[in-house]
Each structure stands twice: as structure tokens, then as C-alpha cells.
Amino acid sequence: MAISLAGCHVPAKIDRPALRDDAPLAGIDAGSRAGWPAAEWWRAYGDPQLDALMALALRGAPDLAQARTRVESAEQNIRVAAAQAGLRVDGSAQVERQRMSEHGLIPSQFLGFTWYNQADLGIQVRYDFDWWGKKRYTIESAIDSARAAEAERSAASLNIQAMVADTYFGWLADQARAQLADRLIAARERALRIAELRVKQGVDLPDTVQQARADLAGARQQQVALRGSAEIRRASLATLVGVSPAELPTLTPRPLPDVTPGLPTDAGTDLMARRPDIAASRWQVEAALRQTDAARAQFFPDVSLSAMAGLSSIDMDKVFSTDSRVFSLAPAIHLPIFEGGALEANHGVSRAQLSAAVAQYNATVASAARDVATQALGAKQLADRRAQQTVQVDSVQTMLAAARARAARGVRDDRESLATEAALIQQQDMDAELHGQALSTDVSLIKALGGGYRAEPVASSSTPRTNGATSP
């Protein structure tokens, strides 16, 4: 009868929400690349310095430590939920000495004693039958939340990895450009000496010297800016890996690695399992769905069985005799009849949380697709710009060779070759800047593609999602 009464006002079981299984990336013309990033994707650049920095970052980055604590907290929530289910056994032992009132309901003179001792030893056993899944769904929700926390930890790790690689490549680009600035300063200084000699001989106007000095000051200013930027990036690296700048390993300038733009051929369908933030959102949906099931199960009766066995005696000498045995067995059923709307409100809250989790999942998928498309198209654009920049560098190099040949034959003086050399250095500086941007975009694209993360498949619930009441 209790089950029948409970079934009269139980809400329908919520159907599994429809979630998209592909990212909207169709029509993105960004070329193709071989495969997805590996788990340790930074090793593909072949830079031992970057490998050492990554090892430091993954060991001591503050953000990763914070993410680990969230995972540990979620795992403890699983233990708490599991501890509330199943069999409960308690033991008790009590010894009491009490004086009875001589003016009480039963005066002590009728009993023949005023003081007495009471000894009780026993074991209590309680088992709650989880026929409706109240405890089971709570445990499953805690497990799904822990999986979401683990995916969020992977997202935090990927974010640290990308920031370290991007900052390091920015430092390499600053160093390469600073070396070009040194060459430009040397060329500007030679041009200034020639201008001063020509003005002293009365061949050129004094403005020629002022222009040469202005060009030299501009080159020196660029050098100061690049050196300062390199120092800032080095300090940022130390912060990212969790050490002081003095403890950061010695970094040596080296050539920038080359990059190849493009997307994996199955980017639209496989991205869902490659992005840790998408995986975290998916597990949050699963956790919210289990919470709706747990809230619905609250409408059904609680069935429990309690038992007790022990020894009880007011005579300490007889407490362990067989006549002091006590036993009890108490099956119980609790039926929520009137809860003031608390059950309906709790179920409504769980439905709202599920809707919010689904909306967050859809927003995460859309954001991931936009991120991938932006980075892939940006990488392709930079590759095209670098190709044209290479043509410019080659053309100016040809011009410089011709100018030097004319100067060697005495046809023209060194001013032409110095001006062409300065133009070449500026073109090479632009090429180095574009190369650094291409590396930064490549790292961002690797991050957008998940950085080697691979989510475990989300299995559908083994419990059929029907609208009827679950039978025991």
C-alpha cells in the first residue's frame, strides 16, 4: 500500500538529454596535418630546453597543485557517498551505577536495595534497502563529478603547457630579433661615420648626419625593447614553472623550430573526445542527470532493517550469563506523505541544474569549435605571409650582393650597400617576428585540439530511463 501511495505522485523520469557528437567545423579551409597532437606534444619541436621547462612546470606549477586538490576533493566525495550506503554495524558497551529514590514511584524499600549497577553490551546492525537507487544514484553522481574534476585538471595542465611553450618561443624570438638589432646598430654606426666624414669634407649637408643619428637611435631603441621583452618573458617562465628567476635553468638562444599548419582530417568528429574542457562538461551533465534520478528516488519509501543483540544485567556477576541475552529485530518503512513541497522543490532544483549543465556543454562545444577555427585559419594566414616574406628577404639579399659588388669595383661607395644591408636586416626582423607569431599560433592550435588528451567514453546508464516506478 505504501508503494502504491508513493507511486501516485512520483514525477516522470527525465530522458537523457540529446548532446551533439561533433563540432561545427565543416567548411574550414585550413589545410591538413598528420594526426592529432601527442600526449607530450612539445617534444615534436626537438628542443631540450623546452623539455626541461615542461618537466619543471608539470612538477611545481601552482595552478596544477590547485587543480589536484579539486580532484582529491571529488574523490573524497565518492567515499562519503559510498559510506552512506549499505550495511552499518555499531558496537556499544555501557556500565552505570545509580541510586534509586526512596520516594519514587517504586520506593527502594519494596525492592530491597537503594543502589544498583547496570551493564549493557551489544551490537546494532542496520541495513537500508536501496531499491529505488537513492544511494546508488548519489554515488554515481559523485563518480561522474570526480571524472569531471580529473578532466578539468587535464585542462589546467594543458593550459600551463601551452603558456610555457608560448612564453619560451616568445623568448627565442626576442633573442633572435635582438641579435638582428645588434647587426642593425653596427650598420647604422658605419653609416653615421661615413655621413660625418662627408659633412666634414663639405660633400653633404649637416642634415645627413642628423638623419644617420636618428636611424642609429631608432635601432638602439629597438634593441632595448627586445632585450627588455626577453627579460620579462624569462621572469614569466619562472612564475609559470613555480620557481624564482634565479632558479630557472640557463636558457641559450637557438634557432626557432619550423611549424606546419593544418587540421586533422577528423577534427569535427574527434574533437569531442580530444578537448578536456568538453569532456569535463560532458561528465558534469552525467552527474547532474544522476542527481535528478536521486531526487526522484526520494519520492519512494525508505525500507530498512535494524537488529540488535547483546547482554544486559543489573547484576555485574551475571552480565555474561545466557539469561542476560537481549535481542531485537525491527523492519521499518518510511513513506513521505506530506513534505511541504520539499521533494518537488528538490527535484525542480536538480532539473534546473541539469538544464544548466547541458547549456554549459553546448556553449563549451561552440567555444571549442570557434577556438579551433580561429587558430587554424590564423596559422594558415601566417604561413602565407611568411612565404611572401621569404620572397622579400631573398630579393633584398640579391640587391645587397649587387650593391657590394658595385662597391668592390669602385662604381659606388659603401652608403648604398649599408642602406641595403639595413633594409635586409629589417626584412629579416619581420621574418623572425612572423616566425614567432606562427609558433605562438601553432601552440594555441595544439591547445585548441586538446594537446594529446583523450577522454574515456561516456557509457550510458545501465538503468533503463523509463517513466514508470522502478520495482525492487
PDB file of N, CA, C and O in Angstrom, residues 141-192:
ATOM      1  N   SER A 141      26.667   9.914  -9.219  1.00  0.00           N
ATOM      2  CA  SER A 141      26.857  11.344  -9.461  1.00  0.00           C
ATOM      3  C   SER A 141      28.211  11.801  -8.933  1.00  0.00           C
ATOM      4  O   SER A 141      28.901  12.600  -9.582  1.00  0.00           O
ATOM      5  N   ALA A 142      28.602  11.302  -7.746  1.00  0.00           N
ATOM      6  CA  ALA A 142      29.912  11.669  -7.199  1.00  0.00           C
ATOM      7  C   ALA A 142      31.041  11.152  -8.081  1.00  0.00           C
ATOM      8  O   ALA A 142      32.058  11.833  -8.279  1.00  0.00           O
ATOM      9  N   ILE A 143      30.882   9.954  -8.637  1.00  0.00           N
ATOM     10  CA  ILE A 143      31.905   9.406  -9.537  1.00  0.00           C
ATOM     11  C   ILE A 143      32.016  10.260 -10.796  1.00  0.00           C
ATOM     12  O   ILE A 143      33.120  10.580 -11.259  1.00  0.00           O
ATOM     13  N   ASP A 144      30.878  10.638 -11.369  1.00  0.00           N
ATOM     14  CA  ASP A 144      30.903  11.481 -12.567  1.00  0.00           C
ATOM     15  C   ASP A 144      31.513  12.854 -12.262  1.00  0.00           C
ATOM     16  O   ASP A 144      32.234  13.417 -13.090  1.00  0.00           O
ATOM     17  N   SER A 145      31.231  13.397 -11.085  1.00  0.00           N
ATOM     18  CA  SER A 145      31.835  14.679 -10.698  1.00  0.00           C
ATOM     19  C   SER A 145      33.347  14.537 -10.563  1.00  0.00           C
ATOM     20  O   SER A 145      34.105  15.457 -10.928  1.00  0.00           O
ATOM     21  N   ALA A 146      33.808  13.401 -10.044  1.00  0.00           N
ATOM     22  CA  ALA A 146      35.257  13.174  -9.940  1.00  0.00           C
ATOM     23  C   ALA A 146      35.890  13.075 -11.320  1.00  0.00           C
ATOM     24  O   ALA A 146      36.996  13.580 -11.542  1.00  0.00           O
ATOM     25  N   ARG A 147      35.196  12.440 -12.247  1.00  0.00           N
ATOM     26  CA  ARG A 147      35.710  12.367 -13.623  1.00  0.00           C
ATOM     27  C   ARG A 147      35.770  13.760 -14.250  1.00  0.00           C
ATOM     28  O   ARG A 147      36.715  14.085 -14.985  1.00  0.00           O
ATOM     29  N   ALA A 148      34.762  14.578 -13.959  1.00  0.00           N
ATOM     30  CA  ALA A 148      34.787  15.954 -14.463  1.00  0.00           C
ATOM     31  C   ALA A 148      35.959  16.721 -13.866  1.00  0.00           C
ATOM     32  O   ALA A 148      36.631  17.491 -14.555  1.00  0.00           O
ATOM     33  N   ALA A 149      36.216  16.528 -12.567  1.00  0.00           N
ATOM     34  CA  ALA A 149      37.348  17.210 -11.925  1.00  0.00           C
ATOM     35  C   ALA A 149      38.668  16.750 -12.518  1.00  0.00           C
ATOM     36  O   ALA A 149      39.601  17.548 -12.695  1.00  0.00           O
ATOM     37  N   GLU A 150      38.775  15.476 -12.851  1.00  0.00           N
ATOM     38  CA  GLU A 150      40.007  14.973 -13.470  1.00  0.00           C
ATOM     39  C   GLU A 150      40.200  15.583 -14.853  1.00  0.00           C
ATOM     40  O   GLU A 150      41.318  15.940 -15.249  1.00  0.00           O
ATOM     41  N   ALA A 151      39.111  15.707 -15.617  1.00  0.00           N
ATOM     42  CA  ALA A 151      39.214  16.349 -16.933  1.00  0.00           C
ATOM     43  C   ALA A 151      39.584  17.822 -16.785  1.00  0.00           C
ATOM     44  O   ALA A 151      40.362  18.357 -17.583  1.00  0.00           O
ATOM     45  N   GLU A 152      39.037  18.489 -15.771  1.00  0.00           N
ATOM     46  CA  GLU A 152      39.410  19.886 -15.524  1.00  0.00           C
ATOM     47  C   GLU A 152      40.879  20.000 -15.139  1.00  0.00           C
ATOM     48  O   GLU A 152      41.546  20.972 -15.501  1.00  0.00           O
ATOM     49  N   ARG A 153      41.394  19.020 -14.401  1.00  0.00           N
ATOM     50  CA  ARG A 153      42.823  19.023 -14.073  1.00  0.00           C
ATOM     51  C   ARG A 153      43.663  18.883 -15.345  1.00  0.00           C
ATOM     52  O   ARG A 153      44.691  19.550 -15.510  1.00  0.00           O
ATOM     53  N   SER A 154      43.213  18.033 -16.269  1.00  0.00           N
ATOM     54  CA  SER A 154      43.920  17.900 -17.546  1.00  0.00           C
ATOM     55  C   SER A 154      43.867  19.202 -18.330  1.00  0.00           C
ATOM     56  O   SER A 154      44.841  19.575 -18.985  1.00  0.00           O
ATOM     57  N   ALA A 155      42.733  19.904 -18.268  1.00  0.00           N
ATOM     58  CA  ALA A 155      42.634  21.198 -18.947  1.00  0.00           C
ATOM     59  C   ALA A 155      43.591  22.210 -18.335  1.00  0.00           C
ATOM     60  O   ALA A 155      44.231  22.990 -19.045  1.00  0.00           O
ATOM     61  N   ALA A 156      43.706  22.208 -17.003  1.00  0.00           N
ATOM     62  CA  ALA A 156      44.651  23.117 -16.346  1.00  0.00           C
ATOM     63  C   ALA A 156      46.083  22.775 -16.713  1.00  0.00           C
ATOM     64  O   ALA A 156      46.918  23.661 -16.946  1.00  0.00           O
ATOM     65  N   SER A 157      46.387  21.480 -16.790  1.00  0.00           N
ATOM     66  CA  SER A 157      47.727  21.061 -17.184  1.00  0.00           C
ATOM     67  C   SER A 157      48.043  21.503 -18.605  1.00  0.00           C
ATOM     68  O   SER A 157      49.137  22.007 -18.891  1.00  0.00           O
ATOM     69  N   LEU A 158      47.075  21.320 -19.506  1.00  0.00           N
ATOM     70  CA  LEU A 158      47.275  21.743 -20.891  1.00  0.00           C
ATOM     71  C   LEU A 158      47.473  23.243 -20.989  1.00  0.00           C
ATOM     72  O   LEU A 158      48.298  23.731 -21.771  1.00  0.00           O
ATOM     73  N   ASN A 159      46.731  23.999 -20.193  1.00  0.00           N
ATOM     74  CA  ASN A 159      46.867  25.450 -20.205  1.00  0.00           C
ATOM     75  C   ASN A 159      48.268  25.872 -19.763  1.00  0.00           C
ATOM     76  O   ASN A 159      48.893  26.751 -20.377  1.00  0.00           O
ATOM     77  N   ILE A 160      48.798  25.222 -18.725  1.00  0.00           N
ATOM     78  CA  ILE A 160      50.154  25.515 -18.264  1.00  0.00           C
ATOM     79  C   ILE A 160      51.166  25.160 -19.346  1.00  0.00           C
ATOM     80  O   ILE A 160      52.098  25.928 -19.635  1.00  0.00           O
ATOM     81  N   GLN A 161      51.012  24.002 -19.960  1.00  0.00           N
ATOM     82  CA  GLN A 161      51.935  23.574 -21.010  1.00  0.00           C
ATOM     83  C   GLN A 161      51.966  24.586 -22.158  1.00  0.00           C
ATOM     84  O   GLN A 161      53.040  24.959 -22.648  1.00  0.00           O
ATOM     85  N   ALA A 162      50.770  25.018 -22.591  1.00  0.00           N
ATOM     86  CA  ALA A 162      50.696  25.964 -23.704  1.00  0.00           C
ATOM     87  C   ALA A 162      51.328  27.304 -23.331  1.00  0.00           C
ATOM     88  O   ALA A 162      52.037  27.921 -24.149  1.00  0.00           O
ATOM     89  N   MET A 163      51.092  27.771 -22.113  1.00  0.00           N
ATOM     90  CA  MET A 163      51.662  29.048 -21.691  1.00  0.00           C
ATOM     91  C   MET A 163      53.185  28.978 -21.608  1.00  0.00           C
ATOM     92  O   MET A 163      53.888  29.915 -21.996  1.00  0.00           O
ATOM     93  N   VAL A 164      53.712  27.858 -21.112  1.00  0.00           N
ATOM     94  CA  VAL A 164      55.169  27.702 -21.031  1.00  0.00           C
ATOM     95  C   VAL A 164      55.777  27.689 -22.436  1.00  0.00           C
ATOM     96  O   VAL A 164      56.769  28.385 -22.703  1.00  0.00           O
ATOM     97  N   ALA A 165      55.201  26.899 -23.341  1.00  0.00           N
ATOM     98  CA  ALA A 165      55.742  26.821 -24.705  1.00  0.00           C
ATOM     99  C   ALA A 165      55.643  28.173 -25.409  1.00  0.00           C
ATOM    100  O   ALA A 165      56.590  28.604 -26.070  1.00  0.00           O
ATOM    101  N   ASP A 166      54.499  28.845 -25.280  1.00  0.00           N
ATOM    102  CA  ASP A 166      54.322  30.131 -25.944  1.00  0.00           C
ATOM    103  C   ASP A 166      55.307  31.172 -25.407  1.00  0.00           C
ATOM    104  O   ASP A 166      55.907  31.928 -26.177  1.00  0.00           O
ATOM    105  N   THR A 167      55.490  31.202 -24.088  1.00  0.00           N
ATOM    106  CA  THR A 167      56.421  32.166 -23.495  1.00  0.00           C
ATOM    107  C   THR A 167      57.859  31.861 -23.899  1.00  0.00           C
ATOM    108  O   THR A 167      58.648  32.770 -24.181  1.00  0.00           O
ATOM    109  N   TYR A 168      58.199  30.578 -23.921  1.00  0.00           N
ATOM    110  CA  TYR A 168      59.572  30.189 -24.298  1.00  0.00           C
ATOM    111  C   TYR A 168      59.860  30.557 -25.756  1.00  0.00           C
ATOM    112  O   TYR A 168      60.924  31.112 -26.073  1.00  0.00           O
ATOM    113  N   PHE A 169      58.926  30.258 -26.655  1.00  0.00           N
ATOM    114  CA  PHE A 169      59.145  30.607 -28.062  1.00  0.00           C
ATOM    115  C   PHE A 169      59.176  32.121 -28.248  1.00  0.00           C
ATOM    116  O   PHE A 169      59.894  32.635 -29.122  1.00  0.00           O
ATOM    117  N   GLY A 170      58.386  32.838 -27.449  1.00  0.00           N
ATOM    118  CA  GLY A 170      58.474  34.293 -27.499  1.00  0.00           C
ATOM    119  C   GLY A 170      59.850  34.778 -27.070  1.00  0.00           C
ATOM    120  O   GLY A 170      60.387  35.735 -27.632  1.00  0.00           O
ATOM    121  N   TRP A 171      60.424  34.115 -26.052  1.00  0.00           N
ATOM    122  CA  TRP A 171      61.782  34.468 -25.611  1.00  0.00           C
ATOM    123  C   TRP A 171      62.795  34.185 -26.726  1.00  0.00           C
ATOM    124  O   TRP A 171      63.687  35.003 -26.978  1.00  0.00           O
ATOM    125  N   LEU A 172      62.671  33.054 -27.399  1.00  0.00           N
ATOM    126  CA  LEU A 172      63.585  32.739 -28.502  1.00  0.00           C
ATOM    127  C   LEU A 172      63.450  33.775 -29.624  1.00  0.00           C
ATOM    128  O   LEU A 172      64.466  34.198 -30.207  1.00  0.00           O
ATOM    129  N   ALA A 173      62.220  34.167 -29.940  1.00  0.00           N
ATOM    130  CA  ALA A 173      62.019  35.159 -30.989  1.00  0.00           C
ATOM    131  C   ALA A 173      62.628  36.504 -30.595  1.00  0.00           C
ATOM    132  O   ALA A 173      63.248  37.184 -31.428  1.00  0.00           O
ATOM    133  N   ASP A 174      62.473  36.903 -29.338  1.00  0.00           N
ATOM    134  CA  ASP A 174      63.085  38.158 -28.874  1.00  0.00           C
ATOM    135  C   ASP A 174      64.609  38.095 -28.978  1.00  0.00           C
ATOM    136  O   ASP A 174      65.253  39.071 -29.368  1.00  0.00           O
ATOM    137  N   GLN A 175      65.178  36.949 -28.624  1.00  0.00           N
ATOM    138  CA  GLN A 175      66.630  36.804 -28.716  1.00  0.00           C
ATOM    139  C   GLN A 175      67.106  36.881 -30.164  1.00  0.00           C
ATOM    140  O   GLN A 175      68.125  37.529 -30.473  1.00  0.00           O
ATOM    141  N   ALA A 176      66.384  36.230 -31.074  1.00  0.00           N
ATOM    142  CA  ALA A 176      66.763  36.278 -32.486  1.00  0.00           C
ATOM    143  C   ALA A 176      66.645  37.699 -33.033  1.00  0.00           C
ATOM    144  O   ALA A 176      67.535  38.172 -33.768  1.00  0.00           O
ATOM    145  N   ARG A 177      65.599  38.389 -32.667  1.00  0.00           N
ATOM    146  CA  ARG A 177      65.422  39.760 -33.145  1.00  0.00           C
ATOM    147  C   ARG A 177      66.438  40.708 -32.504  1.00  0.00           C
ATOM    148  O   ARG A 177      66.872  41.682 -33.131  1.00  0.00           O
ATOM    149  N   ALA A 178      66.803  40.436 -31.233  1.00  0.00           N
ATOM    150  CA  ALA A 178      67.816  41.271 -30.581  1.00  0.00           C
ATOM    151  C   ALA A 178      69.173  41.123 -31.280  1.00  0.00           C
ATOM    152  O   ALA A 178      69.928  42.104 -31.405  1.00  0.00           O
ATOM    153  N   GLN A 179      69.509  39.922 -31.735  1.00  0.00           N
ATOM    154  CA  GLN A 179      70.756  39.735 -32.486  1.00  0.00           C
ATOM    155  C   GLN A 179      70.715  40.494 -33.807  1.00  0.00           C
ATOM    156  O   GLN A 179      71.730  41.070 -34.235  1.00  0.00           O
ATOM    157  N   LEU A 180      69.568  40.501 -34.460  1.00  0.00           N
ATOM    158  CA  LEU A 180      69.424  41.298 -35.675  1.00  0.00           C
ATOM    159  C   LEU A 180      69.548  42.783 -35.364  1.00  0.00           C
ATOM    160  O   LEU A 180      70.121  43.554 -36.163  1.00  0.00           O
ATOM    161  N   ALA A 181      69.014  43.200 -34.194  1.00  0.00           N
ATOM    162  CA  ALA A 181      69.142  44.605 -33.798  1.00  0.00           C
ATOM    163  C   ALA A 181      70.611  44.980 -33.590  1.00  0.00           C
ATOM    164  O   ALA A 181      71.031  46.105 -33.912  1.00  0.00           O
ATOM    165  N   ASP A 182      71.409  44.046 -33.057  1.00  0.00           N
ATOM    166  CA  ASP A 182      72.852  44.304 -32.909  1.00  0.00           C
ATOM    167  C   ASP A 182      73.503  44.539 -34.267  1.00  0.00           C
ATOM    168  O   ASP A 182      74.328  45.457 -34.435  1.00  0.00           O
ATOM    169  N   ARG A 183      73.129  43.733 -35.239  1.00  0.00           N
ATOM    170  CA  ARG A 183      73.679  43.907 -36.595  1.00  0.00           C
ATOM    171  C   ARG A 183      73.218  45.233 -37.198  1.00  0.00           C
ATOM    172  O   ARG A 183      73.996  45.927 -37.879  1.00  0.00           O
ATOM    173  N   LEU A 184      71.961  45.586 -36.937  1.00  0.00           N
ATOM    174  CA  LEU A 184      71.460  46.837 -37.490  1.00  0.00           C
ATOM    175  C   LEU A 184      72.186  48.029 -36.860  1.00  0.00           C
ATOM    176  O   LEU A 184      72.505  49.016 -37.553  1.00  0.00           O
ATOM    177  N   ILE A 185      72.455  47.943 -35.559  1.00  0.00           N
ATOM    178  CA  ILE A 185      73.190  49.026 -34.886  1.00  0.00           C
ATOM    179  C   ILE A 185      74.575  49.174 -35.490  1.00  0.00           C
ATOM    180  O   ILE A 185      75.049  50.301 -35.740  1.00  0.00           O
ATOM    181  N   ALA A 186      75.239  48.043 -35.755  1.00  0.00           N
ATOM    182  CA  ALA A 186      76.582  48.106 -36.359  1.00  0.00           C
ATOM    183  C   ALA A 186      76.521  48.768 -37.738  1.00  0.00           C
ATOM    184  O   ALA A 186      77.380  49.600 -38.088  1.00  0.00           O
ATOM    185  N   ALA A 187      75.515  48.426 -38.537  1.00  0.00           N
ATOM    186  CA  ALA A 187      75.387  49.036 -39.861  1.00  0.00           C
ATOM    187  C   ALA A 187      75.069  50.528 -39.749  1.00  0.00           C
ATOM    188  O   ALA A 187      75.611  51.352 -40.508  1.00  0.00           O
ATOM    189  N   ARG A 188      74.208  50.903 -38.805  1.00  0.00           N
ATOM    190  CA  ARG A 188      73.875  52.322 -38.621  1.00  0.00           C
ATOM    191  C   ARG A 188      75.097  53.118 -38.134  1.00  0.00           C
ATOM    192  O   ARG A 188      75.285  54.285 -38.511  1.00  0.00           O
ATOM    193  N   GLU A 189      75.924  52.505 -37.293  1.00  0.00           N
ATOM    194  CA  GLU A 189      77.125  53.208 -36.815  1.00  0.00           C
ATOM    195  C   GLU A 189      78.107  53.452 -37.961  1.00  0.00           C
ATOM    196  O   GLU A 189      78.717  54.535 -38.052  1.00  0.00           O
ATOM    197  N   ARG A 190      78.279  52.481 -38.864  1.00  0.00           N
ATOM    198  CA  ARG A 190      79.160  52.689 -40.020  1.00  0.00           C
ATOM    199  C   ARG A 190      78.604  53.780 -40.931  1.00  0.00           C
ATOM    200  O   ARG A 190      79.356  54.625 -41.453  1.00  0.00           O
ATOM    201  N   ALA A 191      77.264  53.782 -41.110  1.00  0.00           N
ATOM    202  CA  ALA A 191      76.654  54.820 -41.947  1.00  0.00           C
ATOM    203  C   ALA A 191      76.840  56.205 -41.318  1.00  0.00           C
ATOM    204  O   ALA A 191      77.067  57.196 -42.031  1.00  0.00           O
ATOM    205  N   LEU A 192      76.780  56.291 -39.984  1.00  0.00           N
ATOM    206  CA  LEU A 192      76.981  57.570 -39.316  1.00  0.00           C
ATOM    207  C   LEU A 192      78.414  58.066 -39.501  1.00  0.00           C
ATOM    208  O   LEU A 192      78.638  59.264 -39.741  1.00  0.00           O
TER     209      LEU A 192
END
